[in-house]
């Protein structure tokens, strides 16, 4: 089993603080990309507004979520010790590998099955976790 990513906030406050801490980096990255990718002032302005900054902040937050990657057995062992969590599972039970992220502030775990593409599974899982549980928690 391996962990990919940096954080799994344990409280709503921790999630909000981690999200807020990404506002500056999201703005900086967005401006640098806009500057490198455009020569037109109007195009630059279109890429550097609050909606774009917020989208970048959301993507950064989701991309940094800690995701466990392992076998179905490892996932089931992990889950057995945490029976109080709501399970949100996407995929097919018979597929041999799992990726999962505990959403502690919501007493939930988001999990997906995958065969042989862990990067895709992790990316999908992070989008699901953010969209389903974190967005309404961290976006004002």
PDB file of N, CA and C in Angstrom, residues 5-81:
ATOM      1  N   UNK A   5       0.030  12.009  -2.204  1.00  0.00           N
ATOM      2  CA  UNK A   5      -0.559  13.272  -1.792  1.00  0.00           C
ATOM      3  C   UNK A   5      -0.064  13.696  -0.433  1.00  0.00           C
ATOM      4  N   UNK A   6      -0.556  14.841   0.002  1.00  0.00           N
ATOM      5  CA  UNK A   6      -0.004  15.440   1.204  1.00  0.00           C
ATOM      6  C   UNK A   6      -0.948  15.571   2.375  1.00  0.00           C
ATOM      7  N   UNK A   7      -2.236  15.717   2.137  1.00  0.00           N
ATOM      8  CA  UNK A   7      -3.075  15.922   3.307  1.00  0.00           C
ATOM      9  C   UNK A   7      -4.452  15.288   3.216  1.00  0.00           C
ATOM     10  N   UNK A   8      -4.921  14.936   4.408  1.00  0.00           N
ATOM     11  CA  UNK A   8      -6.278  14.433   4.627  1.00  0.00           C
ATOM     12  C   UNK A   8      -6.768  15.172   5.863  1.00  0.00           C
ATOM     13  N   UNK A   9      -7.341  16.349   5.666  1.00  0.00           N
ATOM     14  CA  UNK A   9      -7.727  17.183   6.809  1.00  0.00           C
ATOM     15  C   UNK A   9      -8.635  16.429   7.776  1.00  0.00           C
ATOM     16  N   UNK A  10      -8.345  16.564   9.052  1.00  0.00           N
ATOM     17  CA  UNK A  10      -9.121  15.842  10.056  1.00  0.00           C
ATOM     18  C   UNK A  10     -10.335  16.614  10.546  1.00  0.00           C
ATOM     19  N   UNK A  11     -10.344  17.924  10.328  1.00  0.00           N
ATOM     20  CA  UNK A  11     -11.471  18.744  10.784  1.00  0.00           C
ATOM     21  C   UNK A  11     -11.891  19.705   9.677  1.00  0.00           C
ATOM     22  N   UNK A  12     -13.077  20.264   9.828  1.00  0.00           N
ATOM     23  CA  UNK A  12     -13.530  21.275   8.872  1.00  0.00           C
ATOM     24  C   UNK A  12     -12.580  22.472   8.884  1.00  0.00           C
ATOM     25  N   UNK A  13     -12.166  22.857  10.071  1.00  0.00           N
ATOM     26  CA  UNK A  13     -11.259  24.004  10.190  1.00  0.00           C
ATOM     27  C   UNK A  13      -9.947  23.733   9.453  1.00  0.00           C
ATOM     28  N   UNK A  14      -9.385  22.548   9.632  1.00  0.00           N
ATOM     29  CA  UNK A  14      -8.134  22.201   8.954  1.00  0.00           C
ATOM     30  C   UNK A  14      -8.311  22.229   7.435  1.00  0.00           C
ATOM     31  N   UNK A  15      -9.434  21.737   6.955  1.00  0.00           N
ATOM     32  CA  UNK A  15      -9.696  21.763   5.511  1.00  0.00           C
ATOM     33  C   UNK A  15      -9.778  23.202   5.014  1.00  0.00           C
ATOM     34  N   UNK A  16     -10.483  24.047   5.732  1.00  0.00           N
ATOM     35  CA  UNK A  16     -10.605  25.460   5.331  1.00  0.00           C
ATOM     36  C   UNK A  16      -9.257  26.163   5.357  1.00  0.00           C
ATOM     37  N   UNK A  17      -8.456  25.881   6.377  1.00  0.00           N
ATOM     38  CA  UNK A  17      -7.139  26.507   6.477  1.00  0.00           C
ATOM     39  C   UNK A  17      -6.217  26.060   5.347  1.00  0.00           C
ATOM     40  N   UNK A  18      -6.247  24.781   5.028  1.00  0.00           N
ATOM     41  CA  UNK A  18      -5.415  24.284   3.936  1.00  0.00           C
ATOM     42  C   UNK A  18      -5.857  24.860   2.600  1.00  0.00           C
ATOM     43  N   UNK A  19      -7.161  24.967   2.424  1.00  0.00           N
ATOM     44  CA  UNK A  19      -7.690  25.553   1.198  1.00  0.00           C
ATOM     45  C   UNK A  19      -7.284  27.025   1.103  1.00  0.00           C
ATOM     46  N   UNK A  20      -7.444  27.766   2.188  1.00  0.00           N
ATOM     47  CA  UNK A  20      -7.091  29.184   2.200  1.00  0.00           C
ATOM     48  C   UNK A  20      -5.602  29.394   1.920  1.00  0.00           C
ATOM     49  N   UNK A  21      -4.773  28.508   2.426  1.00  0.00           N
ATOM     50  CA  UNK A  21      -3.328  28.634   2.221  1.00  0.00           C
ATOM     51  C   UNK A  21      -2.943  28.485   0.748  1.00  0.00           C
ATOM     52  N   UNK A  22      -3.795  27.926  -0.057  1.00  0.00           N
ATOM     53  CA  UNK A  22      -3.505  27.721  -1.479  1.00  0.00           C
ATOM     54  C   UNK A  22      -3.944  28.883  -2.358  1.00  0.00           C
ATOM     55  N   UNK A  23      -4.575  29.901  -1.787  1.00  0.00           N
ATOM     56  CA  UNK A  23      -5.051  31.039  -2.584  1.00  0.00           C
ATOM     57  C   UNK A  23      -3.894  31.761  -3.266  1.00  0.00           C
ATOM     58  N   UNK A  24      -2.859  32.062  -2.532  1.00  0.00           N
ATOM     59  CA  UNK A  24      -1.705  32.762  -3.107  1.00  0.00           C
ATOM     60  C   UNK A  24      -1.000  31.944  -4.178  1.00  0.00           C
ATOM     61  N   UNK A  25      -0.652  30.692  -3.880  1.00  0.00           N
ATOM     62  CA  UNK A  25      -0.020  29.882  -4.928  1.00  0.00           C
ATOM     63  C   UNK A  25      -0.891  29.729  -6.174  1.00  0.00           C
ATOM     64  N   UNK A  26      -2.188  29.569  -6.001  1.00  0.00           N
ATOM     65  CA  UNK A  26      -3.086  29.433  -7.157  1.00  0.00           C
ATOM     66  C   UNK A  26      -3.055  30.690  -8.017  1.00  0.00           C
ATOM     67  N   UNK A  27      -3.051  31.840  -7.372  1.00  0.00           N
ATOM     68  CA  UNK A  27      -3.022  33.106  -8.108  1.00  0.00           C
ATOM     69  C   UNK A  27      -1.685  33.272  -8.846  1.00  0.00           C
ATOM     70  N   UNK A  28      -0.605  32.936  -8.175  1.00  0.00           N
ATOM     71  CA  UNK A  28       0.713  33.061  -8.794  1.00  0.00           C
ATOM     72  C   UNK A  28       0.855  32.144  -9.997  1.00  0.00           C
ATOM     73  N   UNK A  29       0.464  30.895  -9.848  1.00  0.00           N
ATOM     74  CA  UNK A  29       0.564  29.940 -10.951  1.00  0.00           C
ATOM     75  C   UNK A  29      -0.311  30.383 -12.118  1.00  0.00           C
ATOM     76  N   UNK A  30      -1.518  30.828 -11.816  1.00  0.00           N
ATOM     77  CA  UNK A  30      -2.436  31.277 -12.871  1.00  0.00           C
ATOM     78  C   UNK A  30      -1.845  32.453 -13.639  1.00  0.00           C
ATOM     79  N   UNK A  31      -1.300  33.422 -12.933  1.00  0.00           N
ATOM     80  CA  UNK A  31      -0.707  34.588 -13.602  1.00  0.00           C
ATOM     81  C   UNK A  31       0.494  34.198 -14.456  1.00  0.00           C
ATOM     82  N   UNK A  32       1.330  33.320 -13.941  1.00  0.00           N
ATOM     83  CA  UNK A  32       2.512  32.887 -14.697  1.00  0.00           C
ATOM     84  C   UNK A  32       2.108  32.139 -15.970  1.00  0.00           C
ATOM     85  N   UNK A  33       1.103  31.282 -15.867  1.00  0.00           N
ATOM     86  CA  UNK A  33       0.634  30.555 -17.050  1.00  0.00           C
ATOM     87  C   UNK A  33       0.028  31.518 -18.065  1.00  0.00           C
ATOM     88  N   UNK A  34      -0.765  32.454 -17.581  1.00  0.00           N
ATOM     89  CA  UNK A  34      -1.378  33.438 -18.481  1.00  0.00           C
ATOM     90  C   UNK A  34      -0.306  34.276 -19.176  1.00  0.00           C
ATOM     91  N   UNK A  35       0.701  34.668 -18.419  1.00  0.00           N
ATOM     92  CA  UNK A  35       1.770  35.477 -19.001  1.00  0.00           C
ATOM     93  C   UNK A  35       2.560  34.691 -20.043  1.00  0.00           C
ATOM     94  N   UNK A  36       2.841  33.431 -19.742  1.00  0.00           N
ATOM     95  CA  UNK A  36       3.612  32.605 -20.673  1.00  0.00           C
ATOM     96  C   UNK A  36       2.797  32.210 -21.904  1.00  0.00           C
ATOM     97  N   UNK A  37       1.493  32.126 -21.755  1.00  0.00           N
ATOM     98  CA  UNK A  37       0.669  31.609 -22.837  1.00  0.00           C
ATOM     99  C   UNK A  37      -0.065  32.635 -23.672  1.00  0.00           C
ATOM    100  N   UNK A  38       0.059  33.910 -23.326  1.00  0.00           N
ATOM    101  CA  UNK A  38      -0.644  34.933 -24.092  1.00  0.00           C
ATOM    102  C   UNK A  38       0.258  36.132 -24.347  1.00  0.00           C
ATOM    103  N   UNK A  39      -0.002  36.795 -25.417  1.00  0.00           N
ATOM    104  CA  UNK A  39       0.705  38.050 -25.707  1.00  0.00           C
ATOM    105  C   UNK A  39      -0.288  39.199 -25.783  1.00  0.00           C
ATOM    106  N   UNK A  40      -1.533  38.866 -25.712  1.00  0.00           N
ATOM    107  CA  UNK A  40      -2.616  39.844 -25.827  1.00  0.00           C
ATOM    108  C   UNK A  40      -3.119  40.241 -24.441  1.00  0.00           C
ATOM    109  N   UNK A  41      -3.227  41.521 -24.198  1.00  0.00           N
ATOM    110  CA  UNK A  41      -3.658  42.038 -22.892  1.00  0.00           C
ATOM    111  C   UNK A  41      -5.062  41.549 -22.516  1.00  0.00           C
ATOM    112  N   UNK A  42      -5.982  41.517 -23.465  1.00  0.00           N
ATOM    113  CA  UNK A  42      -7.347  41.064 -23.173  1.00  0.00           C
ATOM    114  C   UNK A  42      -7.370  39.578 -22.815  1.00  0.00           C
ATOM    115  N   UNK A  43      -6.566  38.792 -23.525  1.00  0.00           N
ATOM    116  CA  UNK A  43      -6.494  37.359 -23.227  1.00  0.00           C
ATOM    117  C   UNK A  43      -5.895  37.145 -21.837  1.00  0.00           C
ATOM    118  N   UNK A  44      -4.886  37.926 -21.488  1.00  0.00           N
ATOM    119  CA  UNK A  44      -4.283  37.830 -20.161  1.00  0.00           C
ATOM    120  C   UNK A  44      -5.324  38.137 -19.086  1.00  0.00           C
ATOM    121  N   UNK A  45      -6.082  39.199 -19.285  1.00  0.00           N
ATOM    122  CA  UNK A  45      -7.118  39.572 -18.307  1.00  0.00           C
ATOM    123  C   UNK A  45      -8.191  38.499 -18.186  1.00  0.00           C
ATOM    124  N   UNK A  46      -8.521  37.878 -19.291  1.00  0.00           N
ATOM    125  CA  UNK A  46      -9.541  36.823 -19.257  1.00  0.00           C
ATOM    126  C   UNK A  46      -9.069  35.621 -18.442  1.00  0.00           C
ATOM    127  N   UNK A  47      -7.768  35.403 -18.427  1.00  0.00           N
ATOM    128  CA  UNK A  47      -7.207  34.262 -17.693  1.00  0.00           C
ATOM    129  C   UNK A  47      -6.820  34.597 -16.252  1.00  0.00           C
ATOM    130  N   UNK A  48      -6.901  35.855 -15.902  1.00  0.00           N
ATOM    131  CA  UNK A  48      -6.482  36.269 -14.556  1.00  0.00           C
ATOM    132  C   UNK A  48      -7.605  37.035 -13.875  1.00  0.00           C
ATOM    133  N   UNK A  49      -8.643  36.294 -13.537  1.00  0.00           N
ATOM    134  CA  UNK A  49      -9.743  36.896 -12.793  1.00  0.00           C
ATOM    135  C   UNK A  49     -10.079  35.991 -11.606  1.00  0.00           C
ATOM    136  N   UNK A  50     -10.929  36.457 -10.744  1.00  0.00           N
ATOM    137  CA  UNK A  50     -11.217  35.722  -9.504  1.00  0.00           C
ATOM    138  C   UNK A  50     -11.778  34.322  -9.752  1.00  0.00           C
ATOM    139  N   UNK A  51     -12.610  34.158 -10.783  1.00  0.00           N
ATOM    140  CA  UNK A  51     -13.147  32.826 -11.083  1.00  0.00           C
ATOM    141  C   UNK A  51     -12.035  31.848 -11.467  1.00  0.00           C
ATOM    142  N   UNK A  52     -11.090  32.311 -12.271  1.00  0.00           N
ATOM    143  CA  UNK A  52      -9.982  31.452 -12.686  1.00  0.00           C
ATOM    144  C   UNK A  52      -9.081  31.145 -11.497  1.00  0.00           C
ATOM    145  N   UNK A  53      -8.810  32.144 -10.663  1.00  0.00           N
ATOM    146  CA  UNK A  53      -7.994  31.917  -9.467  1.00  0.00           C
ATOM    147  C   UNK A  53      -8.651  30.880  -8.553  1.00  0.00           C
ATOM    148  N   UNK A  54      -9.961  30.997  -8.387  1.00  0.00           N
ATOM    149  CA  UNK A  54     -10.670  30.053  -7.516  1.00  0.00           C
ATOM    150  C   UNK A  54     -10.649  28.634  -8.093  1.00  0.00           C
ATOM    151  N   UNK A  55     -10.803  28.525  -9.398  1.00  0.00           N
ATOM    152  CA  UNK A  55     -10.718  27.210 -10.032  1.00  0.00           C
ATOM    153  C   UNK A  55      -9.332  26.601  -9.816  1.00  0.00           C
ATOM    154  N   UNK A  56      -8.298  27.393  -9.953  1.00  0.00           N
ATOM    155  CA  UNK A  56      -6.933  26.909  -9.718  1.00  0.00           C
ATOM    156  C   UNK A  56      -6.750  26.494  -8.264  1.00  0.00           C
ATOM    157  N   UNK A  57      -7.303  27.260  -7.345  1.00  0.00           N
ATOM    158  CA  UNK A  57      -7.205  26.934  -5.917  1.00  0.00           C
ATOM    159  C   UNK A  57      -7.906  25.603  -5.627  1.00  0.00           C
ATOM    160  N   UNK A  58      -9.068  25.402  -6.210  1.00  0.00           N
ATOM    161  CA  UNK A  58      -9.789  24.144  -6.021  1.00  0.00           C
ATOM    162  C   UNK A  58      -8.995  22.969  -6.591  1.00  0.00           C
ATOM    163  N   UNK A  59      -8.425  23.154  -7.772  1.00  0.00           N
ATOM    164  CA  UNK A  59      -7.651  22.083  -8.401  1.00  0.00           C
ATOM    165  C   UNK A  59      -6.409  21.753  -7.581  1.00  0.00           C
ATOM    166  N   UNK A  60      -5.740  22.773  -7.062  1.00  0.00           N
ATOM    167  CA  UNK A  60      -4.570  22.523  -6.217  1.00  0.00           C
ATOM    168  C   UNK A  60      -4.948  21.756  -4.957  1.00  0.00           C
ATOM    169  N   UNK A  61      -6.016  22.179  -4.313  1.00  0.00           N
ATOM    170  CA  UNK A  61      -6.463  21.502  -3.095  1.00  0.00           C
ATOM    171  C   UNK A  61      -6.739  20.028  -3.386  1.00  0.00           C
ATOM    172  N   UNK A  62      -7.526  19.779  -4.413  1.00  0.00           N
ATOM    173  CA  UNK A  62      -7.876  18.392  -4.753  1.00  0.00           C
ATOM    174  C   UNK A  62      -6.626  17.589  -5.101  1.00  0.00           C
ATOM    175  N   UNK A  63      -5.695  18.201  -5.827  1.00  0.00           N
ATOM    176  CA  UNK A  63      -4.508  17.466  -6.268  1.00  0.00           C
ATOM    177  C   UNK A  63      -3.572  17.109  -5.124  1.00  0.00           C
ATOM    178  N   UNK A  64      -3.727  17.743  -3.987  1.00  0.00           N
ATOM    179  CA  UNK A  64      -2.863  17.478  -2.840  1.00  0.00           C
ATOM    180  C   UNK A  64      -3.484  16.536  -1.813  1.00  0.00           C
ATOM    181  N   UNK A  65      -4.720  16.110  -2.043  1.00  0.00           N
ATOM    182  CA  UNK A  65      -5.356  15.189  -1.102  1.00  0.00           C
ATOM    183  C   UNK A  65      -4.588  13.875  -1.034  1.00  0.00           C
ATOM    184  N   UNK A  66      -4.404  13.371   0.165  1.00  0.00           N
ATOM    185  CA  UNK A  66      -3.707  12.097   0.365  1.00  0.00           C
ATOM    186  C   UNK A  66      -4.633  10.953  -0.021  1.00  0.00           C
ATOM    187  N   UNK A  67      -4.139  10.098  -0.894  1.00  0.00           N
ATOM    188  CA  UNK A  67      -4.907   8.961  -1.377  1.00  0.00           C
ATOM    189  C   UNK A  67      -4.098   7.692  -1.110  1.00  0.00           C
ATOM    190  N   UNK A  68      -4.771   6.722  -0.521  1.00  0.00           N
ATOM    191  CA  UNK A  68      -4.162   5.406  -0.314  1.00  0.00           C
ATOM    192  C   UNK A  68      -4.392   4.581  -1.570  1.00  0.00           C
ATOM    193  N   UNK A  69      -3.377   3.857  -2.002  1.00  0.00           N
ATOM    194  CA  UNK A  69      -3.474   2.995  -3.176  1.00  0.00           C
ATOM    195  C   UNK A  69      -3.009   1.607  -2.757  1.00  0.00           C
ATOM    196  N   UNK A  70      -3.863   0.623  -2.989  1.00  0.00           N
ATOM    197  CA  UNK A  70      -3.493  -0.726  -2.597  1.00  0.00           C
ATOM    198  C   UNK A  70      -4.429  -1.768  -3.164  1.00  0.00           C
ATOM    199  N   UNK A  71      -4.303  -2.950  -2.628  1.00  0.00           N
ATOM    200  CA  UNK A  71      -5.145  -4.058  -3.072  1.00  0.00           C
ATOM    201  C   UNK A  71      -6.531  -3.952  -2.441  1.00  0.00           C
ATOM    202  N   UNK A  72      -7.455  -4.721  -2.963  1.00  0.00           N
ATOM    203  CA  UNK A  72      -8.785  -4.787  -2.380  1.00  0.00           C
ATOM    204  C   UNK A  72      -8.702  -5.247  -0.929  1.00  0.00           C
ATOM    205  N   UNK A  73      -7.835  -6.198  -0.656  1.00  0.00           N
ATOM    206  CA  UNK A  73      -7.687  -6.712   0.709  1.00  0.00           C
ATOM    207  C   UNK A  73      -7.167  -5.633   1.658  1.00  0.00           C
ATOM    208  N   UNK A  74      -6.190  -4.862   1.206  1.00  0.00           N
ATOM    209  CA  UNK A  74      -5.661  -3.774   2.044  1.00  0.00           C
ATOM    210  C   UNK A  74      -6.744  -2.741   2.333  1.00  0.00           C
ATOM    211  N   UNK A  75      -7.515  -2.412   1.317  1.00  0.00           N
ATOM    212  CA  UNK A  75      -8.618  -1.471   1.501  1.00  0.00           C
ATOM    213  C   UNK A  75      -9.644  -2.019   2.489  1.00  0.00           C
ATOM    214  N   UNK A  76     -10.033  -3.266   2.309  1.00  0.00           N
ATOM    215  CA  UNK A  76     -11.041  -3.855   3.196  1.00  0.00           C
ATOM    216  C   UNK A  76     -10.532  -3.957   4.629  1.00  0.00           C
ATOM    217  N   UNK A  77      -9.257  -4.260   4.818  1.00  0.00           N
ATOM    218  CA  UNK A  77      -8.671  -4.275   6.163  1.00  0.00           C
ATOM    219  C   UNK A  77      -8.701  -2.882   6.781  1.00  0.00           C
ATOM    220  N   UNK A  78      -8.322  -1.892   5.993  1.00  0.00           N
ATOM    221  CA  UNK A  78      -8.338  -0.507   6.464  1.00  0.00           C
ATOM    222  C   UNK A  78      -9.760  -0.108   6.855  1.00  0.00           C
ATOM    223  N   UNK A  79     -10.706  -0.437   6.008  1.00  0.00           N
ATOM    224  CA  UNK A  79     -12.098  -0.059   6.239  1.00  0.00           C
ATOM    225  C   UNK A  79     -12.707  -0.790   7.436  1.00  0.00           C
ATOM    226  N   UNK A  80     -12.320  -2.021   7.659  1.00  0.00           N
ATOM    227  CA  UNK A  80     -12.873  -2.810   8.767  1.00  0.00           C
ATOM    228  C   UNK A  80     -12.631  -2.143  10.112  1.00  0.00           C
ATOM    229  N   UNK A  81     -11.550  -1.418  10.225  1.00  0.00           N
ATOM    230  CA  UNK A  81     -11.234  -0.731  11.477  1.00  0.00           C
ATOM    231  C   UNK A  81     -11.945   0.617  11.589  1.00  0.00           C
TER     232      UNK A  81
END
